[in-house]
Short mmCIF file of C-alpha atoms in Angstrom, two decimals:
data_model
loop_
_atom_site.label_atom_id
_atom_site.label_comp_id
_atom_site.label_asym_id
_atom_site.label_seq_id
_atom_site.Cartn_x
_atom_site.Cartn_y
_atom_site.Cartn_z
CA UNK A 121 0.16 -0.08 -0.04
CA UNK A 122 1.16 3.40 -0.96
CA UNK A 123 0.32 4.27 2.56
CA UNK A 124 3.00 3.00 4.02
CA UNK A 125 5.57 4.97 2.62
CA UNK A 126 4.06 8.24 4.12
CA UNK A 127 6.07 8.14 7.53
CA UNK A 128 9.12 7.86 5.74
CA UNK A 129 8.07 11.09 3.72
CA UNK A 130 6.49 13.00 6.81
CA UNK A 131 9.77 14.81 8.20
CA UNK A 132 10.00 18.65 7.67
CA UNK A 133 12.22 18.85 4.68
CA UNK A 134 10.35 16.87 2.25
CA UNK A 135 7.16 17.81 3.56
CA UNK A 136 8.16 21.41 2.95
CA UNK A 137 10.05 20.26 0.01
CA UNK A 138 6.72 19.08 -1.67
CA UNK A 139 4.46 21.69 -0.34
CA UNK A 140 6.42 24.31 -2.26
CA UNK A 141 6.73 21.99 -5.42
CA UNK A 142 2.96 22.24 -5.58
CA UNK A 143 2.92 25.21 -5.49
CA UNK A 144 5.45 26.14 -7.95
CA UNK A 145 3.31 24.20 -10.63
CA UNK A 146 2.05 26.48 -12.36
CA UNK A 147 5.20 28.30 -12.79
CA UNK A 148 7.02 25.09 -14.00
CA UNK A 149 3.96 24.64 -16.53
CA UNK A 150 4.68 27.86 -17.76
CA UNK A 151 8.61 27.64 -18.12
CA UNK A 152 7.72 24.39 -20.26
CA UNK A 153 5.19 26.18 -22.46
CA UNK A 154 7.54 28.76 -23.10
CA UNK A 155 10.50 26.87 -23.75
CA UNK A 156 7.75 25.71 -26.60
CA UNK A 157 8.81 28.73 -28.37
CA UNK A 158 11.73 27.80 -29.44
CA UNK A 159 10.74 23.92 -29.53
CA UNK A 160 7.08 22.51 -29.87
CA UNK A 161 8.14 19.12 -28.05
CA UNK A 162 8.30 20.87 -24.80
CA UNK A 163 4.35 21.63 -24.85
CA UNK A 164 3.90 17.78 -25.68
CA UNK A 165 2.64 15.49 -23.79
CA UNK A 166 2.40 17.65 -20.47
CA UNK A 167 0.29 14.54 -19.26
CA UNK A 168 3.40 12.58 -18.71
CA UNK A 169 4.88 15.08 -16.30
CA UNK A 170 1.90 14.09 -14.56
CA UNK A 171 1.31 10.81 -15.01
CA UNK A 172 -2.45 10.88 -16.27
CA UNK A 173 -1.32 8.68 -19.35
CA UNK A 174 -2.36 5.10 -19.76
CA UNK A 175 0.16 2.58 -19.34
CA UNK A 176 -0.41 -0.60 -20.27
CA UNK A 177 -0.48 -4.08 -18.42
CA UNK A 178 2.45 -5.27 -20.37
CA UNK A 179 5.11 -2.80 -18.98
CA UNK A 180 4.09 -3.46 -15.73
CA UNK A 181 7.20 -4.96 -13.30
CA UNK A 182 9.52 -3.18 -15.30
CA UNK A 183 12.79 -1.97 -14.90
CA UNK A 184 12.95 2.05 -14.78
CA UNK A 185 16.43 3.24 -16.29
CA UNK A 186 16.34 7.55 -15.95
CA UNK A 187 18.56 9.09 -17.73
CA UNK A 188 17.81 13.11 -17.29
CA UNK A 189 19.16 13.95 -20.69
CA UNK A 190 20.95 13.10 -23.88
CA UNK A 191 24.42 12.59 -22.27
CA UNK A 192 23.08 10.25 -19.96
CA UNK A 193 20.99 8.10 -22.17
CA UNK A 194 23.94 7.99 -24.66
CA UNK A 195 26.58 6.66 -21.76
CA UNK A 196 23.59 4.50 -20.22
CA UNK A 197 22.97 2.53 -24.10
CA UNK A 198 25.72 -0.24 -23.84
CA UNK A 199 24.07 -0.84 -20.15
CA UNK A 200 20.46 -0.32 -21.72
CA UNK A 201 21.42 -2.89 -24.42
CA UNK A 202 21.98 -5.15 -22.21
CA UNK A 203 18.56 -5.50 -20.14
CA UNK A 204 16.33 -4.46 -23.32
CA UNK A 205 17.84 -7.41 -25.50
CA UNK A 206 17.42 -9.77 -22.80
CA UNK A 207 14.63 -11.84 -24.27
CA UNK A 208 14.27 -13.65 -20.92
CA UNK A 209 14.27 -10.37 -18.69
CA UNK A 210 12.20 -7.94 -17.24
CA UNK A 211 10.15 -5.18 -19.48
CA UNK A 212 12.57 -1.96 -19.98
CA UNK A 213 11.10 1.43 -19.01
CA UNK A 214 13.43 4.46 -20.06
CA UNK A 215 12.09 8.10 -18.81
CA UNK A 216 14.19 11.57 -19.37
CA UNK A 217 13.26 15.08 -18.86
CA UNK A 218 13.95 16.57 -21.89
CA UNK A 219 12.11 16.14 -25.34
CA UNK A 220 15.96 15.64 -27.68
CA UNK A 221 16.39 12.96 -25.05
CA UNK A 222 12.88 11.48 -25.38
CA UNK A 223 13.16 11.98 -29.58
CA UNK A 224 16.61 10.34 -29.50
CA UNK A 225 15.26 6.83 -26.98
CA UNK A 226 11.99 6.38 -29.56
CA UNK A 227 14.37 6.79 -31.84
CA UNK A 228 16.49 4.04 -30.54
CA UNK A 229 14.26 1.52 -28.91
CA UNK A 230 10.83 2.13 -30.44
CA UNK A 231 8.29 -0.42 -29.04
CA UNK A 232 10.70 -2.61 -27.70
CA UNK A 233 10.76 -0.33 -24.22
CA UNK A 234 7.86 1.70 -22.03
CA UNK A 235 8.87 5.68 -22.26
CA UNK A 236 8.04 8.37 -20.85
CA UNK A 237 9.03 11.74 -19.64
CA UNK A 238 9.36 11.07 -15.68
CA UNK A 239 6.68 12.69 -14.43
CA UNK A 240 7.40 15.91 -11.73
CA UNK A 241 8.47 14.56 -8.05
CA UNK A 242 4.86 15.89 -6.30
CA UNK A 243 3.36 12.70 -4.08
CA UNK A 244 0.68 12.96 -5.98
CA UNK A 245 2.34 12.00 -9.55
CA UNK A 246 5.37 9.91 -8.12
CA UNK A 247 1.84 7.65 -6.35
CA UNK A 248 0.29 7.54 -9.92
CA UNK A 249 3.37 6.53 -11.28
CA UNK A 250 4.61 3.44 -8.92
CA UNK A 251 1.30 2.23 -8.93
CA UNK A 252 0.41 2.23 -12.63
CA UNK A 253 4.11 0.82 -13.34
CA UNK A 254 5.12 -1.15 -10.40
CA UNK A 255 8.69 -1.12 -11.35
CA UNK A 256 10.83 -4.31 -9.83
CA UNK A 257 13.65 -1.83 -9.85
CA UNK A 258 14.31 2.10 -10.74
CA UNK A 259 17.72 2.75 -11.75
CA UNK A 260 19.09 6.35 -11.66
CA UNK A 261 21.70 7.65 -14.13
CA UNK A 262 24.69 9.95 -12.51
CA UNK A 263 22.88 12.22 -10.04
CA UNK A 264 19.22 12.71 -11.17
CA UNK A 265 17.78 12.10 -7.23
CA UNK A 266 14.17 12.93 -6.84
CA UNK A 267 13.74 12.57 -2.98
CA UNK A 268 9.68 11.92 -3.17
CA UNK A 269 10.24 9.04 -5.95
CA UNK A 270 12.91 7.66 -4.15
CA UNK A 271 11.22 7.63 -0.79
CA UNK A 272 8.07 6.43 -1.32
CA UNK A 273 9.74 3.75 -3.85
CA UNK A 274 11.68 1.95 -0.98
CA UNK A 275 8.45 2.27 1.26
CA UNK A 276 7.06 0.34 -1.37
CA UNK A 277 9.99 -2.11 -1.27
CA UNK A 278 11.23 -1.07 -4.58
CA UNK A 279 15.24 -1.10 -4.97
CA UNK A 280 16.48 1.84 -6.29
CA UNK A 281 20.09 2.33 -7.45
CA UNK A 282 21.96 5.03 -8.93
CA UNK A 283 25.16 4.05 -11.30
CA UNK A 284 27.69 5.80 -13.01
CA UNK A 285 27.70 8.45 -10.15
CA UNK A 286 29.62 11.54 -10.44
CA UNK A 287 29.47 13.83 -7.58
CA UNK A 288 32.05 17.65 -8.27
CA UNK A 289 33.16 19.44 -5.83
CA UNK A 290 30.75 22.13 -6.28
CA UNK A 291 27.27 19.78 -6.63
CA UNK A 292 28.35 17.98 -3.00
CA UNK A 293 28.82 21.41 -1.86
CA UNK A 294 25.16 22.23 -3.01
CA UNK A 295 23.97 18.80 -1.64
CA UNK A 296 25.44 19.35 1.95
CA UNK A 297 23.76 22.74 2.20
CA UNK A 298 20.49 21.15 0.98
CA UNK A 299 21.18 18.65 3.49
CA UNK A 300 17.52 19.06 5.21
CA UNK A 301 15.87 18.03 2.07
CA UNK A 302 18.24 15.09 0.37
CA UNK A 303 19.60 13.62 3.62
CA UNK A 304 17.35 10.88 3.50
CA UNK A 305 16.94 10.32 -0.38
CA UNK A 306 20.90 9.44 -0.32
CA UNK A 307 20.21 7.21 2.47
CA UNK A 308 17.69 5.45 0.84
CA UNK A 309 19.62 4.27 -1.89
CA UNK A 310 19.83 0.32 -1.78
CA UNK A 311 22.73 0.49 -4.53
CA UNK A 312 25.19 3.38 -5.30
CA UNK A 313 27.89 2.74 -8.30
CA UNK A 314 30.09 5.57 -9.08
CA UNK A 315 32.63 6.44 -11.33
CA UNK A 316 35.61 6.97 -8.84
CA UNK A 317 37.46 6.47 -5.30
CA UNK A 318 36.85 10.57 -5.19
CA UNK A 319 33.31 10.39 -6.00
CA UNK A 320 32.94 7.25 -3.43
CA UNK A 321 34.37 9.80 -0.64
CA UNK A 322 31.61 12.50 -1.70
CA UNK A 323 28.62 10.49 -2.13
CA UNK A 324 29.62 9.73 1.33
CA UNK A 325 29.81 12.62 2.77
CA UNK A 326 26.28 13.54 1.75
CA UNK A 327 24.69 10.87 3.14
CA UNK A 328 24.73 7.27 1.29
CA UNK A 329 25.45 4.60 3.05
CA UNK A 330 29.05 3.33 2.82
CA UNK A 331 28.07 -0.23 2.54
CA UNK A 332 26.11 0.13 -0.93
CA UNK A 333 28.70 2.41 -2.57
CA UNK A 334 30.97 0.47 -5.20
CA UNK A 335 33.44 2.13 -7.37
CA UNK A 336 32.20 0.53 -10.39
CA UNK A 337 33.53 2.50 -13.03
CA UNK A 338 32.44 4.93 -15.69
CA UNK A 339 29.79 3.70 -18.37
CA UNK A 340 31.39 6.25 -20.57
CA UNK A 341 34.63 4.64 -21.10
CA UNK A 342 32.45 1.57 -22.73
CA UNK A 343 31.70 3.55 -26.05
CA UNK A 344 30.82 1.11 -29.01
CA UNK A 345 30.95 2.30 -31.92
CA UNK A 346 27.94 0.64 -33.71
CA UNK A 347 29.01 -0.77 -36.91
CA UNK A 348 26.23 1.50 -38.63
CA UNK A 349 28.48 4.51 -37.48
CA UNK A 350 31.55 3.02 -38.40
CA UNK A 351 30.43 2.70 -42.02
CA UNK A 352 29.14 6.51 -41.89
CA UNK A 353 32.98 7.42 -40.18
CA UNK A 354 34.32 5.54 -43.60
CA UNK A 355 32.27 6.59 -45.88
CA UNK A 356 33.12 10.65 -44.92
CA UNK A 357 36.54 9.97 -44.72
CA UNK A 358 36.24 8.61 -48.13
CA UNK A 359 34.23 11.93 -48.98
CA UNK A 360 36.14 14.07 -47.32
CA UNK A 361 40.04 13.09 -48.50
CA UNK A 362 43.29 14.95 -46.69
CA UNK A 363 40.81 17.63 -45.72
CA UNK A 364 41.83 19.05 -42.18
CA UNK A 365 39.10 18.35 -40.04
CA UNK A 366 38.05 19.74 -36.43
CA UNK A 367 35.17 18.85 -34.62
CA UNK A 368 33.61 20.95 -31.87
CA UNK A 369 31.32 19.23 -29.85
CA UNK A 370 28.31 20.09 -27.47
CA UNK A 371 29.07 24.24 -27.60
CA UNK A 372 26.88 26.44 -25.65
CA UNK A 373 26.19 30.21 -26.82
CA UNK A 374 29.31 32.43 -26.00
CA UNK A 375 31.67 29.67 -27.38
CA UNK A 376 30.70 29.40 -31.00
CA UNK A 377 31.79 32.82 -31.43
CA UNK A 378 35.12 32.00 -29.87
CA UNK A 379 35.24 29.08 -32.18
CA UNK A 380 34.32 30.63 -35.50
CA UNK A 381 36.73 33.54 -34.77
CA UNK A 382 39.77 30.78 -34.28
CA UNK A 383 38.54 28.94 -37.35
CA UNK A 384 38.77 31.79 -39.65
CA UNK A 385 42.52 32.36 -38.68
CA UNK A 386 43.07 28.55 -39.61
CA UNK A 387 41.22 28.81 -42.65
CA UNK A 388 43.83 31.58 -43.48
CA UNK A 389 46.74 28.81 -42.75
CA UNK A 390 44.90 25.93 -43.92
CA UNK A 391 42.01 26.83 -46.73
CA UNK A 392 40.85 23.76 -47.16
CA UNK A 393 39.60 22.84 -43.40
CA UNK A 394 36.62 21.62 -42.34
CA UNK A 395 34.70 22.90 -39.15
CA UNK A 396 32.18 20.08 -37.92
CA UNK A 397 30.16 22.58 -35.05
CA UNK A 398 27.62 20.50 -32.81
CA UNK A 399 25.77 23.09 -30.55
CA UNK A 400 24.69 21.17 -27.34
CA UNK A 401 21.26 21.68 -27.02
CA UNK A 402 18.45 21.43 -30.51
CA UNK A 403 16.71 24.69 -29.94
CA UNK A 404 19.44 26.86 -30.56
CA UNK A 405 20.05 25.12 -34.40
CA UNK A 406 18.92 28.11 -36.17
CA UNK A 407 20.50 30.60 -34.37
CA UNK A 408 23.78 28.99 -34.57
CA UNK A 409 23.00 28.07 -38.14
CA UNK A 410 22.77 32.22 -38.51
CA UNK A 411 25.51 33.40 -37.03
CA UNK A 412 27.39 31.13 -39.67
CA UNK A 413 25.99 32.93 -42.38
CA UNK A 414 26.72 36.15 -41.17
CA UNK A 415 30.33 35.35 -40.52
CA UNK A 416 30.24 34.68 -44.37
CA UNK A 417 31.23 31.09 -44.06
CA UNK A 418 29.70 28.18 -46.43
CA UNK A 419 27.68 26.30 -44.00
CA UNK A 420 25.74 22.76 -45.13
CA UNK A 421 23.20 21.56 -42.57
CA UNK A 422 23.18 18.04 -41.63
CA UNK A 423 19.48 17.78 -41.37
CA UNK A 424 19.28 19.03 -45.18
CA UNK A 425 20.62 16.22 -46.28
CA UNK A 426 22.72 18.29 -48.62
CA UNK A 427 26.21 16.94 -50.13
CA UNK A 428 29.59 18.84 -48.23
CA UNK A 429 31.29 19.57 -51.34
CA UNK A 430 35.02 21.40 -51.48
CA UNK A 431 33.42 24.40 -51.29
CA UNK A 432 31.99 23.72 -48.08
CA UNK A 433 33.86 24.98 -44.99
CA UNK A 434 31.26 24.41 -41.86
CA UNK A 435 28.96 21.05 -41.53
CA UNK A 436 26.35 22.33 -38.59
CA UNK A 437 25.91 18.96 -36.69
CA UNK A 438 22.17 19.64 -36.14
CA UNK A 439 20.60 16.39 -35.74
CA UNK A 440 20.53 14.33 -32.03
CA UNK A 441 22.64 11.33 -31.23
CA UNK A 442 25.62 11.40 -34.11
CA UNK A 443 28.21 13.11 -31.87
CA UNK A 444 30.16 9.88 -32.18
CA UNK A 445 30.38 10.01 -35.76
CA UNK A 446 31.54 13.44 -35.95
CA UNK A 447 34.35 12.70 -33.50
CA UNK A 448 35.55 9.90 -35.57
CA UNK A 449 35.78 11.72 -38.66
CA UNK A 450 37.77 14.33 -37.40
CA UNK A 451 41.78 15.46 -37.08
CA UNK A 452 40.87 17.15 -34.00
CA UNK A 453 38.31 17.78 -31.60
CA UNK A 454 37.27 20.50 -29.09
CA UNK A 455 34.99 19.33 -26.28
CA UNK A 456 32.46 22.50 -25.23
CA UNK A 457 30.92 24.34 -22.24
CA UNK A 458 34.49 24.47 -21.34
CA UNK A 459 35.11 28.30 -22.73
CA UNK A 460 32.35 29.39 -20.96
CA UNK A 461 31.40 28.40 -16.99
CA UNK A 462 29.20 25.97 -18.02
CA UNK A 463 31.53 22.64 -16.41
CA UNK A 464 32.72 20.87 -19.73
CA UNK A 465 31.11 17.85 -21.47
CA UNK A 466 32.00 14.27 -21.57
CA UNK A 467 35.35 14.29 -23.96
CA UNK A 468 35.47 9.91 -23.65
CA UNK A 469 33.61 9.72 -27.08
CA UNK A 470 36.73 11.46 -28.66
CA UNK A 471 39.75 9.93 -27.18
CA UNK A 472 37.80 6.51 -28.06
CA UNK A 473 38.48 7.26 -31.78
CA UNK A 474 42.07 8.73 -30.24
CA UNK A 475 41.52 11.85 -31.50
CA UNK A 476 43.78 14.68 -29.99
CA UNK A 477 41.54 16.48 -26.91
CA UNK A 478 41.50 20.48 -27.14
CA UNK A 479 39.23 21.94 -23.91
CA UNK A 480 38.87 24.89 -21.95
CA UNK A 481 39.67 25.18 -18.13
CA UNK A 482 36.05 25.09 -17.01
CA UNK A 483 35.58 21.59 -16.84
CA UNK A 484 34.33 20.73 -13.14
CA UNK A 485 31.87 18.52 -14.58
CA UNK A 486 34.45 16.00 -15.45
CA UNK A 487 37.25 16.84 -13.54
CA UNK A 488 38.28 13.64 -12.76
CA UNK A 489 38.79 12.35 -16.02
CA UNK A 490 40.47 15.91 -17.24
CA UNK A 491 42.62 15.38 -14.71
CA UNK A 492 44.17 11.80 -15.56
CA UNK A 493 44.04 13.46 -19.42
CA UNK A 494 46.20 16.33 -17.72
CA UNK A 495 48.62 13.89 -15.67
CA UNK A 496 49.52 12.11 -19.71
CA UNK A 497 49.77 15.01 -21.14
CA UNK A 498 46.63 14.20 -23.30
CA UNK A 499 44.71 17.50 -23.54
CA UNK A 500 45.83 21.03 -24.91
CA UNK A 501 44.52 23.21 -23.16
CA UNK A 502 42.78 26.89 -24.03
CA UNK A 503 41.26 29.76 -23.02
CA UNK A 504 40.46 32.39 -25.86
CA UNK A 505 39.90 32.22 -29.60
CA UNK A 506 43.52 33.45 -29.98
CA UNK A 507 44.78 30.08 -27.52
CA UNK A 508 42.72 28.48 -30.02
CA UNK A 509 43.53 29.17 -33.02
CA UNK A 510 47.15 28.88 -32.49
CA UNK A 511 46.60 25.78 -30.92
CA UNK A 512 44.54 24.31 -33.66
CA UNK A 513 47.02 25.59 -36.39
CA UNK A 514 50.10 23.76 -34.55
CA UNK A 515 48.52 20.75 -34.05
CA UNK A 516 47.54 20.33 -37.92
CA UNK A 517 50.87 21.43 -38.80
CA UNK A 518 52.76 18.90 -36.71
CA UNK A 519 51.05 15.63 -37.13
CA UNK A 520 53.45 13.54 -35.42
CA UNK A 521 52.70 15.63 -32.29
CA UNK A 522 48.73 15.28 -32.59
CA UNK A 523 49.02 11.73 -33.18
CA UNK A 524 51.19 11.41 -29.71
CA UNK A 525 48.29 13.83 -27.93
CA UNK A 526 45.75 10.91 -29.42
CA UNK A 527 47.53 7.71 -28.17
CA UNK A 528 48.25 9.19 -24.75
CA UNK A 529 44.27 9.43 -24.10
CA UNK A 530 43.20 6.39 -25.84
CA UNK A 531 45.73 4.25 -23.66
CA UNK A 532 43.75 6.04 -20.57
CA UNK A 533 40.40 4.91 -22.55
CA UNK A 534 41.70 1.21 -22.91
CA UNK A 535 42.61 1.27 -19.26
CA UNK A 536 39.15 1.80 -17.30
CA UNK A 537 37.02 0.10 -20.31
CA UNK A 538 34.47 -2.71 -18.21
CA UNK A 539 31.78 -0.23 -16.16
CA UNK A 540 29.16 -1.63 -18.44
CA UNK A 541 29.23 -5.86 -17.31
CA UNK A 542 29.96 -4.73 -13.59
CA UNK A 543 26.70 -2.67 -12.99
CA UNK A 544 24.78 -5.46 -15.51
CA UNK A 545 25.60 -8.15 -12.73
CA UNK A 546 25.13 -5.73 -9.86
CA UNK A 547 21.54 -4.44 -10.82
CA UNK A 548 20.85 -8.34 -11.69
CA UNK A 549 21.73 -8.66 -8.05
CA UNK A 550 19.64 -6.07 -6.81
CA UNK A 551 16.38 -7.70 -8.42
CA UNK A 552 17.29 -11.24 -6.97
CA UNK A 553 17.20 -9.76 -3.82
CA UNK A 554 13.88 -7.46 -4.24
#
C-alpha cells in the first residue's frame, strides 16, 4: 500500500519541499510552455509530467532506467542494450526530462521499451507512476535524484540504484547545503555505483551509506561504435579525403563565436579545413546557423541532407545522437561547455577514437577525467579564440604531436573499460534480492 510510504516522507524537509513543489507547478508548466516557443516538443505530452497517461499492463514490473538527458542516455546505452535485448528478462522502461532525449530514446528502441517523461516529483504524480508501472527496480543515471520518487519507492520495497555516479566538488557542496531535503533520499539508496574513489568519498559525505557504495567505473569509457556508425565514418573519410577536419562538440552560446573566430584564422593557414560544429541544444540550431551565415562561412546543415563539397567550410551537426560520428571523422576535437563557465562535457567519445583533444579550463563536471588526461599530457588547454586558433594550427601542422596526443588519451580510455559488465551484474543482484 502506498500509505506505507508516508511515514518516511513526513519529516519537515520533504514535506516543505512537496508543498513548495505544488505551489510552483503553475510556474513550471509556464516555463515548459515558454520553452515551447523555440521547440514545440516542450509543450507536448504534458500529461506524462503528471503521470496521467495510460500505461499498458505489459509494462508492469519493468526495470525503470532514468536518464535525464541525451548525455546520460548515450552513456548508458551499452548497459540499456543488455537489459532490452535480454529475451528472458523483465520489461524495460526508460524515462527522461528533455524532448531531445525523448526523441532519441524512441528512435533507438521504439516499441521494445516503455518510454515516458519522468513525472514531476510531487507525491501525487509519483504515487500514480509507481502504482501504474509497479517497477521491479529504479535505476538512476549519475545524480538525478528526486526525493519523493526515491522515498516512496523504497517504502514500497522497490530497490533504487544510482549508477555511473559522479559528484563534483561544487555539487557536493550544494547537496550539503540542501541536506535538510536530500539526506534521507541519499540514505535510502540500495546501491550506489560511482565512477571513482573521489566520487565515493563525496557520496558518503552527503549521506549515502558506505556499505552500498561501489566504485564500479565510468560507463562512458564503454563507448561502442556500431557497424552503422563505423560505415558512416568511412564514407565521410572517403568523401573528404585529406581535408583537415575539426569537430567542436556540445558547444554553447558564447563559445560558438570564439570557435568561429579561431576557425577563420585556421582557414588562412589551412584554406581547405572543415569545421564540424555541433551545438549542445537542439533549440539553438537555427541561431547558430544564422551566426555562421553572418560570418560569411559556407555552411551545410546535416538535417538538410545536402552533400558536403570542397566549397563547404562548416558542417552544422543539427541532428541528435550523432556526436560519435563527428568525433570519428575529425583530426582534432574540441569539447564544448569549457570556454564558458558551464563545467564542460564528456570527452570520452572523442578519445575513444584516439583523437587529439582540446578543452577550455571550465571542466568541473568532468574534473577527474580531465585530471587523468592532464597528467598524461593528453589534452591541450585553451582559454580564448586566439589560443584555440594557435593550438589548432599547431596540431594541424605538426601531425606527429597530434598523433602522440591522441594515443596518450586512447591508452587512458583502454585502461578504464568494463563498467557496463560490472553494473549489469550489480543490477541483476539487486533484482534478485528484491
